[in-house]
JSON list of C-alpha atoms in Angstrom, two decimals:
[
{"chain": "A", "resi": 121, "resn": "UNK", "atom": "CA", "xyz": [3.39, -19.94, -27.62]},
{"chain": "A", "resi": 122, "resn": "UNK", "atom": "CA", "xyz": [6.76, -20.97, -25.85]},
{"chain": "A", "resi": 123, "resn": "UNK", "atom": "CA", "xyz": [7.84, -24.36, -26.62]},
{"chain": "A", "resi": 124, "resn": "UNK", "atom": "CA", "xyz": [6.65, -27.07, -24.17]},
{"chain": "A", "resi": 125, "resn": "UNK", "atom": "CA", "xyz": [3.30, -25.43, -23.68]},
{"chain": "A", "resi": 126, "resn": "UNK", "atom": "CA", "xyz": [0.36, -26.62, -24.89]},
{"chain": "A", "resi": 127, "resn": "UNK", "atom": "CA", "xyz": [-3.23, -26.62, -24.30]},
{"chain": "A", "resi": 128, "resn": "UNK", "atom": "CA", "xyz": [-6.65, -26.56, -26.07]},
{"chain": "A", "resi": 129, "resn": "UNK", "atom": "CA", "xyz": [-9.75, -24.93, -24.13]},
{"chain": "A", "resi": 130, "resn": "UNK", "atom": "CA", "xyz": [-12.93, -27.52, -23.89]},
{"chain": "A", "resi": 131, "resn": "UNK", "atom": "CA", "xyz": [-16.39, -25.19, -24.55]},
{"chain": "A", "resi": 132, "resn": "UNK", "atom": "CA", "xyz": [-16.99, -24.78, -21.19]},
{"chain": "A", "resi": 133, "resn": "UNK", "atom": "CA", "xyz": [-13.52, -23.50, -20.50]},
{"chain": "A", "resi": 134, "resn": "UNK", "atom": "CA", "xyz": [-13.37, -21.21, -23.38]},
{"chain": "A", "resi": 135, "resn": "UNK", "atom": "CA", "xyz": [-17.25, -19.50, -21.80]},
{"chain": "A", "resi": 136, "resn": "UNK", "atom": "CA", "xyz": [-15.72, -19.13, -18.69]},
{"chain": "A", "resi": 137, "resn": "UNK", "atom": "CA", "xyz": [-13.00, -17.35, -19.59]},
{"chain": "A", "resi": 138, "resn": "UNK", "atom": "CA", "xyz": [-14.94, -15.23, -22.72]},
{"chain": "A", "resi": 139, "resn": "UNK", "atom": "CA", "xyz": [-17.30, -14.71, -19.67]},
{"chain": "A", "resi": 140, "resn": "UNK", "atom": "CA", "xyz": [-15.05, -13.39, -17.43]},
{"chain": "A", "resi": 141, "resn": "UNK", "atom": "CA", "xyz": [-13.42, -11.03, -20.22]},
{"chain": "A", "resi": 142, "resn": "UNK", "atom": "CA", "xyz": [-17.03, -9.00, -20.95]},
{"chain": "A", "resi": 143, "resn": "UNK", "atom": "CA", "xyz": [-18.20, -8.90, -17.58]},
{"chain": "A", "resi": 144, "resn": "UNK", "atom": "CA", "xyz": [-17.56, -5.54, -15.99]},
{"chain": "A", "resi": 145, "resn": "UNK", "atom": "CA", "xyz": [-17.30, -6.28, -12.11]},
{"chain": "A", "resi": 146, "resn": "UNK", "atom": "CA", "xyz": [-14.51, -9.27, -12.83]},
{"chain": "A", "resi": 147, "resn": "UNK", "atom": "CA", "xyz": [-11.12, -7.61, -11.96]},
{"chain": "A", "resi": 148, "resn": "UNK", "atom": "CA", "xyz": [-8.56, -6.33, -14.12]},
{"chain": "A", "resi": 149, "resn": "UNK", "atom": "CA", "xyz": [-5.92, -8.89, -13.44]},
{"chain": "A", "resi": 150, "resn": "UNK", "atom": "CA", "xyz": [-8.30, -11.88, -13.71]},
{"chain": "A", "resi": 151, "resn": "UNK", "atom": "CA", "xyz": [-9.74, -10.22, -17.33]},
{"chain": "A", "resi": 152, "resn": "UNK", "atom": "CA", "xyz": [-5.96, -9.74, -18.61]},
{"chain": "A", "resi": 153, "resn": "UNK", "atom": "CA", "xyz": [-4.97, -12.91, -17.31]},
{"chain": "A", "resi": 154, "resn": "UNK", "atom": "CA", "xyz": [-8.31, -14.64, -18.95]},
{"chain": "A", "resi": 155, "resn": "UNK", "atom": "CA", "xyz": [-7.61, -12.73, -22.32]},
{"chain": "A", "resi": 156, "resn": "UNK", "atom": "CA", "xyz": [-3.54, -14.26, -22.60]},
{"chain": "A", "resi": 157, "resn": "UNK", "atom": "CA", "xyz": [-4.93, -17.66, -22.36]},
{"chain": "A", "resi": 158, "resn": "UNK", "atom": "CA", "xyz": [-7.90, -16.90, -24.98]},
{"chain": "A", "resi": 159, "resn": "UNK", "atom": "CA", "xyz": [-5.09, -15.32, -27.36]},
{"chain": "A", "resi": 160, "resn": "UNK", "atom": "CA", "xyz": [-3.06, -18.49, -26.82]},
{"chain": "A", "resi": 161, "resn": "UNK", "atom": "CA", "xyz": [-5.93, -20.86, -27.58]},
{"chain": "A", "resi": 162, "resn": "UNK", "atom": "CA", "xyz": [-6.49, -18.28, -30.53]},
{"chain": "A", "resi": 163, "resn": "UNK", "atom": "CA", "xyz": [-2.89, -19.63, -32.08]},
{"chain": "A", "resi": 164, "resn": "UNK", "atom": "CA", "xyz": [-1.47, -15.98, -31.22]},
{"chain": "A", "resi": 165, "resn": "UNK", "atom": "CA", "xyz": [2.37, -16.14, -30.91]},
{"chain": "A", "resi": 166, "resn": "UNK", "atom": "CA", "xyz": [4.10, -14.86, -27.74]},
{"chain": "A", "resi": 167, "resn": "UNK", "atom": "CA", "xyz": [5.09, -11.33, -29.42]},
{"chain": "A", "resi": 168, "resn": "UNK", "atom": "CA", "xyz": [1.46, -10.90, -30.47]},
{"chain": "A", "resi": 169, "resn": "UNK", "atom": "CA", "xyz": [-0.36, -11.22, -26.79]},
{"chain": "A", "resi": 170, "resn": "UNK", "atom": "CA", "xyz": [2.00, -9.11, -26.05]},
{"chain": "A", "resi": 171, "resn": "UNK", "atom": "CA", "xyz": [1.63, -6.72, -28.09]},
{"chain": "A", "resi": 172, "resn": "UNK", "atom": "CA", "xyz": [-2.37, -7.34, -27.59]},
{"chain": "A", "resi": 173, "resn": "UNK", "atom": "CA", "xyz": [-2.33, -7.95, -23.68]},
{"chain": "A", "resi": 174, "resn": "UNK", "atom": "CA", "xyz": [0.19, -5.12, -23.47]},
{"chain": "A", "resi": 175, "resn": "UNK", "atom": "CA", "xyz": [2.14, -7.15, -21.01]},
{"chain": "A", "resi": 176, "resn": "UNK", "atom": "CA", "xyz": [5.70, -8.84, -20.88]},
{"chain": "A", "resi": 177, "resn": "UNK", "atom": "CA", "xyz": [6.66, -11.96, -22.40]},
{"chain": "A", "resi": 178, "resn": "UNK", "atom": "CA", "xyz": [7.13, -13.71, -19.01]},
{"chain": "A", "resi": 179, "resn": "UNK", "atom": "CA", "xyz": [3.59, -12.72, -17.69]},
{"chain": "A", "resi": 180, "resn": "UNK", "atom": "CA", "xyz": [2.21, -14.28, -20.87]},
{"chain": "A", "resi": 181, "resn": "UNK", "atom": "CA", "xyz": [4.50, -17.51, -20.06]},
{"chain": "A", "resi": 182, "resn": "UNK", "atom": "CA", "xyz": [3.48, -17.31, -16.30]},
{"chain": "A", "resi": 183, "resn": "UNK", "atom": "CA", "xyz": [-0.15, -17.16, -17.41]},
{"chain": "A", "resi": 184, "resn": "UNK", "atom": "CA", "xyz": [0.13, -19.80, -19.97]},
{"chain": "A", "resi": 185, "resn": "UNK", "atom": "CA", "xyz": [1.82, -22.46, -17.21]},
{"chain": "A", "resi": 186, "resn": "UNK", "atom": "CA", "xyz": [-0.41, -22.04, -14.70]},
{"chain": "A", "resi": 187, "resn": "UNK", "atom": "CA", "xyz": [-3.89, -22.46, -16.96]},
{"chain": "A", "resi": 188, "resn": "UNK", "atom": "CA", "xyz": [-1.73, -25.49, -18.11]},
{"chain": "A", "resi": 189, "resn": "UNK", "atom": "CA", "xyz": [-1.19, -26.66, -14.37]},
{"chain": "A", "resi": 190, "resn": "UNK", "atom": "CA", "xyz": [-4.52, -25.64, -12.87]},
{"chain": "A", "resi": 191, "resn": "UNK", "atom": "CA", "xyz": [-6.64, -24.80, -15.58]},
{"chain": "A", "resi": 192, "resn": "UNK", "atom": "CA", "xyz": [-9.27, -21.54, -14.91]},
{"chain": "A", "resi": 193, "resn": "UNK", "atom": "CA", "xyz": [-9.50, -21.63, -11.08]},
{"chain": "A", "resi": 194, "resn": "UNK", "atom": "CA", "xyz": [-5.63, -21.08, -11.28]},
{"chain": "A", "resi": 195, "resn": "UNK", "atom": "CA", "xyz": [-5.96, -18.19, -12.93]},
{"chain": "A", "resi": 196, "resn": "UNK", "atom": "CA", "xyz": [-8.54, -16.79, -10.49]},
{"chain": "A", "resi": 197, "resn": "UNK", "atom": "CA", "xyz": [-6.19, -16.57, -7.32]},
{"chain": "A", "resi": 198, "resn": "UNK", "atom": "CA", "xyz": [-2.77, -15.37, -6.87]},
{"chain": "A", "resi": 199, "resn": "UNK", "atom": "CA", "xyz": [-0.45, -17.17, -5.24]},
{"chain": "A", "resi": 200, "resn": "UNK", "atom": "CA", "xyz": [0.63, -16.86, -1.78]},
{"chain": "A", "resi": 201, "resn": "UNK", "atom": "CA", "xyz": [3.86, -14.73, -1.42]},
{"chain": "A", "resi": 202, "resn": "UNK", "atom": "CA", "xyz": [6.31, -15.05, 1.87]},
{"chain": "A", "resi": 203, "resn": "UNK", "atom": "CA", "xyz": [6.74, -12.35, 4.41]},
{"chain": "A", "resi": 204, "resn": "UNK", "atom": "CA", "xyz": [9.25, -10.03, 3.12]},
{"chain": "A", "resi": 205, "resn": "UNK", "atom": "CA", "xyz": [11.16, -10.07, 6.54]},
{"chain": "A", "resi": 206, "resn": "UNK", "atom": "CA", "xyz": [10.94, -13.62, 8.57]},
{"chain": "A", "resi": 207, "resn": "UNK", "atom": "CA", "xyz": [9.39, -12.56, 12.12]},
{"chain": "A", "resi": 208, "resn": "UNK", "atom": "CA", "xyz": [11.36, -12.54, 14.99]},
{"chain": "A", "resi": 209, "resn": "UNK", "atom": "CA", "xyz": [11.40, -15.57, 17.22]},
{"chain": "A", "resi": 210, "resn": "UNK", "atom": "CA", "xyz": [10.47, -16.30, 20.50]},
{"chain": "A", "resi": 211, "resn": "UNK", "atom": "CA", "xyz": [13.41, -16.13, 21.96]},
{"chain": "A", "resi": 212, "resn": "UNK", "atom": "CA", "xyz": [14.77, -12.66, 20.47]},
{"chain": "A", "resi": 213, "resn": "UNK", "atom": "CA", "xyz": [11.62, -11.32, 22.10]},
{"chain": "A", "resi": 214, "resn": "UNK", "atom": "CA", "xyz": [12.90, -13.36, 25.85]},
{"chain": "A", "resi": 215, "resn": "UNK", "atom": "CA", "xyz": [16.17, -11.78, 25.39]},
{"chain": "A", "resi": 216, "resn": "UNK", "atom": "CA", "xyz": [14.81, -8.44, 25.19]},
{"chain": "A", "resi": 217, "resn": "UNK", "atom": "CA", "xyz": [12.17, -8.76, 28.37]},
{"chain": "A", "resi": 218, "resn": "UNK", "atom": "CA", "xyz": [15.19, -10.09, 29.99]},
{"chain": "A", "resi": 219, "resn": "UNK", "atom": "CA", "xyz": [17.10, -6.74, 28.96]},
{"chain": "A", "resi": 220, "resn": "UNK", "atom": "CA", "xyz": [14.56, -4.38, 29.85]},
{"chain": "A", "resi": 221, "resn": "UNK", "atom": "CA", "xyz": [14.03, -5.68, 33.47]},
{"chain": "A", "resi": 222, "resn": "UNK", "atom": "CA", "xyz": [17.84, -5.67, 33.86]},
{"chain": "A", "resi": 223, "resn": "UNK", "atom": "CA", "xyz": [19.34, -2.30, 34.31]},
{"chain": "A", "resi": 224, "resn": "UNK", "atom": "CA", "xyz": [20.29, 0.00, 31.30]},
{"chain": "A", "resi": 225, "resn": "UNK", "atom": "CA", "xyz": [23.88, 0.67, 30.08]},
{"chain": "A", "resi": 226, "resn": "UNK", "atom": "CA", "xyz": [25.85, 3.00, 30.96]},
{"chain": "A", "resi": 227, "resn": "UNK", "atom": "CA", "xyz": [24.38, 6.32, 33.19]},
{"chain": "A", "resi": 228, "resn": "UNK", "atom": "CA", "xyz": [21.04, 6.06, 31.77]},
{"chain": "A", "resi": 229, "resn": "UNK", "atom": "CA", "xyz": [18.30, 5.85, 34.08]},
{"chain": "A", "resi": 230, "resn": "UNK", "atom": "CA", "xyz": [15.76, 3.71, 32.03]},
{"chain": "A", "resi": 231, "resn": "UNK", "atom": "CA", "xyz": [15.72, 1.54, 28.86]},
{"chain": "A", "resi": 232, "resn": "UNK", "atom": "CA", "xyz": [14.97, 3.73, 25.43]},
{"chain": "A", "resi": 233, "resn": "UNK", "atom": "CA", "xyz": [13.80, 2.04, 22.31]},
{"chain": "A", "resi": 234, "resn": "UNK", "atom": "CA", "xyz": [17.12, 3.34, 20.53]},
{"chain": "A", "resi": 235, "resn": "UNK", "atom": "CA", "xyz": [19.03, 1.53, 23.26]},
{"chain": "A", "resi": 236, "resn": "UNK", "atom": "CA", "xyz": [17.37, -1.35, 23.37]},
{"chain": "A", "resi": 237, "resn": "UNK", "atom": "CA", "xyz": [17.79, -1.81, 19.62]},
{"chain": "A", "resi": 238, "resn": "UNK", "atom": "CA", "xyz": [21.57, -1.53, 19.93]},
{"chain": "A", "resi": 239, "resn": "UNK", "atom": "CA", "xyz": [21.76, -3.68, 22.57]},
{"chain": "A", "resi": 240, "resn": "UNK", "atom": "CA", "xyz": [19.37, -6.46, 21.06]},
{"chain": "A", "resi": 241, "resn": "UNK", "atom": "CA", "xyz": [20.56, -5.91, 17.20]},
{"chain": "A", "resi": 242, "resn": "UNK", "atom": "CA", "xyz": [16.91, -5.84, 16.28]},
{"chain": "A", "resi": 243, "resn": "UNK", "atom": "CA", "xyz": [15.20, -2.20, 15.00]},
{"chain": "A", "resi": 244, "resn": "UNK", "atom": "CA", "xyz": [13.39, -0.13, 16.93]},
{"chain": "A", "resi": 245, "resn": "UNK", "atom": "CA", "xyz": [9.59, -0.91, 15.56]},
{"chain": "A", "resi": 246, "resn": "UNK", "atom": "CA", "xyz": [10.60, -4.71, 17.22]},
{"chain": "A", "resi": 247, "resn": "UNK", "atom": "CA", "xyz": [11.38, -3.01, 20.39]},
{"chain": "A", "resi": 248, "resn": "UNK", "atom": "CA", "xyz": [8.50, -1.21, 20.22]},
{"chain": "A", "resi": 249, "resn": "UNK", "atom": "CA", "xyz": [6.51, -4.28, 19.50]},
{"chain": "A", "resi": 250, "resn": "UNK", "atom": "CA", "xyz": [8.16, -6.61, 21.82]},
{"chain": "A", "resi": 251, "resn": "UNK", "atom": "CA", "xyz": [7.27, -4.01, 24.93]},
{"chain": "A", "resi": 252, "resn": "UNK", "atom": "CA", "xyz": [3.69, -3.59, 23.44]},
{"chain": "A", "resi": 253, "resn": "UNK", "atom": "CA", "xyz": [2.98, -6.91, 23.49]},
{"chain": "A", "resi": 254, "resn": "UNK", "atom": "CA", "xyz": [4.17, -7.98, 26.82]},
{"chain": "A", "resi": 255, "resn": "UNK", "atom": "CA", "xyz": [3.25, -4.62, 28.42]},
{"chain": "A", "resi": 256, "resn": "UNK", "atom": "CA", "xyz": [6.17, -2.87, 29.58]},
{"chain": "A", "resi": 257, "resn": "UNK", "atom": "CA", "xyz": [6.70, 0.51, 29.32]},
{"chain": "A", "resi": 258, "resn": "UNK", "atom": "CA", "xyz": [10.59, 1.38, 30.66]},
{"chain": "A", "resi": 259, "resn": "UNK", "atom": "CA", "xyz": [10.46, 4.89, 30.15]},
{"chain": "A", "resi": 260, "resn": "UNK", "atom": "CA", "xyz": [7.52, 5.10, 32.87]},
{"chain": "A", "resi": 261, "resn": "UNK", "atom": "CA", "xyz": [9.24, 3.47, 35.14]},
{"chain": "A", "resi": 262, "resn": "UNK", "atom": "CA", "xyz": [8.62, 5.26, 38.87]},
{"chain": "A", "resi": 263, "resn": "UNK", "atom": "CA", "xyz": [11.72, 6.06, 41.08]},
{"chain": "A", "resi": 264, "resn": "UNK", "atom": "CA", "xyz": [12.16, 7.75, 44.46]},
{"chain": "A", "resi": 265, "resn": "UNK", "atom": "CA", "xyz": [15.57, 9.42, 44.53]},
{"chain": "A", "resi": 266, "resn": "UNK", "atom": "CA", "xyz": [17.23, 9.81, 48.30]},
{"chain": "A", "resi": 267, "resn": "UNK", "atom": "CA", "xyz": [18.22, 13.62, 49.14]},
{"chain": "A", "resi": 268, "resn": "UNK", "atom": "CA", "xyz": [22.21, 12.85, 50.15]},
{"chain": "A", "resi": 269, "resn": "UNK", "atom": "CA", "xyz": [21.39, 16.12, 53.11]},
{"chain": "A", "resi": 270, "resn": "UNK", "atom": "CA", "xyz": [21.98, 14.78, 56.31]},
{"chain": "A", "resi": 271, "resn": "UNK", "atom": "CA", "xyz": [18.97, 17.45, 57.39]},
{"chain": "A", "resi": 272, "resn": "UNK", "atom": "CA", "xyz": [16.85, 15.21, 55.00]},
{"chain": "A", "resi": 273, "resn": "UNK", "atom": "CA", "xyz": [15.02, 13.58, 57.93]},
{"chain": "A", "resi": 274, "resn": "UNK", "atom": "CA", "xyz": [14.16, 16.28, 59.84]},
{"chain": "A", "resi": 275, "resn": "UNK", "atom": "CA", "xyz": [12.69, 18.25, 56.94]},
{"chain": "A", "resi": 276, "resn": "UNK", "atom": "CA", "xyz": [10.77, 15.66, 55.49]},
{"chain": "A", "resi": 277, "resn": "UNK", "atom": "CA", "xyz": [8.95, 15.46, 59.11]},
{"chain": "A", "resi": 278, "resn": "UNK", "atom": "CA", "xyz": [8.19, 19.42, 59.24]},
{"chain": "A", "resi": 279, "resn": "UNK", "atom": "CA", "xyz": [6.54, 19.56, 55.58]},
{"chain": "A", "resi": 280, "resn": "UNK", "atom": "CA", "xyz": [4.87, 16.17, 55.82]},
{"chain": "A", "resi": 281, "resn": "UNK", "atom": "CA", "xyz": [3.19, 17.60, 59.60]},
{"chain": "A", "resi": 282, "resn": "UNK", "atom": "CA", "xyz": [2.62, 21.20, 58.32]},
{"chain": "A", "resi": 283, "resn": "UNK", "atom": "CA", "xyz": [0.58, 19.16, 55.51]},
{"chain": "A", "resi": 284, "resn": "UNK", "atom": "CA", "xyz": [-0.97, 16.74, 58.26]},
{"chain": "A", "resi": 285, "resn": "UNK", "atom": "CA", "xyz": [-2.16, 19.80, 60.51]},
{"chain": "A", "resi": 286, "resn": "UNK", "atom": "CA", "xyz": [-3.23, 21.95, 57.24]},
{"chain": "A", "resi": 287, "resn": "UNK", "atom": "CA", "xyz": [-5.59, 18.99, 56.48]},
{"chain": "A", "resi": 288, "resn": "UNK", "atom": "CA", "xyz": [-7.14, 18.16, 60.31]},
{"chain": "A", "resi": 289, "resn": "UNK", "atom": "CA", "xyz": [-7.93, 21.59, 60.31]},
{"chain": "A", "resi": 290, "resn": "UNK", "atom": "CA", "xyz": [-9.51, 21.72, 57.16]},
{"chain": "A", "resi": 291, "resn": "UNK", "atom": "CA", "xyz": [-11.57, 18.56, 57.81]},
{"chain": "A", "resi": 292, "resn": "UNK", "atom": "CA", "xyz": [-12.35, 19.95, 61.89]},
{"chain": "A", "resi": 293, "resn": "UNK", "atom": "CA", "xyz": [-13.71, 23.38, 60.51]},
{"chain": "A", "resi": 294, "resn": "UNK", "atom": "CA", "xyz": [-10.61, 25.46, 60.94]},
{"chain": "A", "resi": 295, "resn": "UNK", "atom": "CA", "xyz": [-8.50, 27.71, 59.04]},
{"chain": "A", "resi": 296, "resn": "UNK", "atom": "CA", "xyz": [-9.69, 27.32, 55.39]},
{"chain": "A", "resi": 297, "resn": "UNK", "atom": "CA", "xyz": [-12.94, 26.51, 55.86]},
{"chain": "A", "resi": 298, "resn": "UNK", "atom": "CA", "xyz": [-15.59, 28.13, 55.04]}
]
């Protein structure tokens, strides 16, 4: 055992842990974890829980510090690890609401995901996530383009009345009905 570290097992420690070693619905890591700290009560020497564990010398000096700390329940739960990536904060996800009812860059005629990334420095799963969450959807945005013909007018009033009197007569029983 590594200098420093040093414990004996009470009885009722030493059954739990024999317990947990035999019993076949405990869980691999808690059985290898209960078996380093059995070898180490044993007298076994780093090298040979290694060898007997099959493990590396820091997981047996891992093991042995936290039975030392925290005794059996220690060795029953793993310790909480932090989030990889940090999450974004609230105001990343303000500035990119505030982006995405602005207008887009450039010719574009609505906000992309790829854009928005660029724009915001964030990736595009954020985007994504951002938009989800607070319900917009850019690239179903609705637009009504004006025709630049100056006979725009006019036409507009001859197919929207052919479709008016196509419809009265359909509803009054004449052409199309049946």
């Amino acid at each position: 055992m590594r200098s420093g570290i040093s414990f004996t097992l009470s009885s009722s420690d030493r059954l739990r842990l024999e317990a947990l070693v035999v019993d076949r619905n405990t869980p691999q890591k808690h059985v290898w974890r209960a078996r380093i700290v059995l070898l180490s009560a044993n007298g076994l020497g780093t090298h040979a829980i290694m060898r007997e564990a099959s493990v590396s010398k820091t997981v047996v000096w891992r093991w042995q510090d936290r039975f030392a700390q925290e005794g059996v329940d220690g060795l029953l739960r793993d310790k909480t690890r932090p989030a990889r990536i940090p999450p974004l904060g609230p105001e990343v996800a303000a500035r990119v609401v505030a982006l995405t009812q602005g207008e887009p860059p450039g010719e574009t005629t609505h906000w992309t995901a790829a854009a928005m990334s660029k724009a915001a420095a964030i990736s595009i799963s954020s985007v994504r996530r951002i938009w989800r969450g607070h319900g917009l959807q850019p690239h179903r945005v609705r637009q009504f383009k004006l025709s630049t013909d100056p006979a725009f007018a006019a036409k507009l009033r001859d197919v929207v009345g052919l479709f008016w009197v196509t419809g009265r007569k359909d509803r009054d029983g004449g052409i199309g009905s049946q």
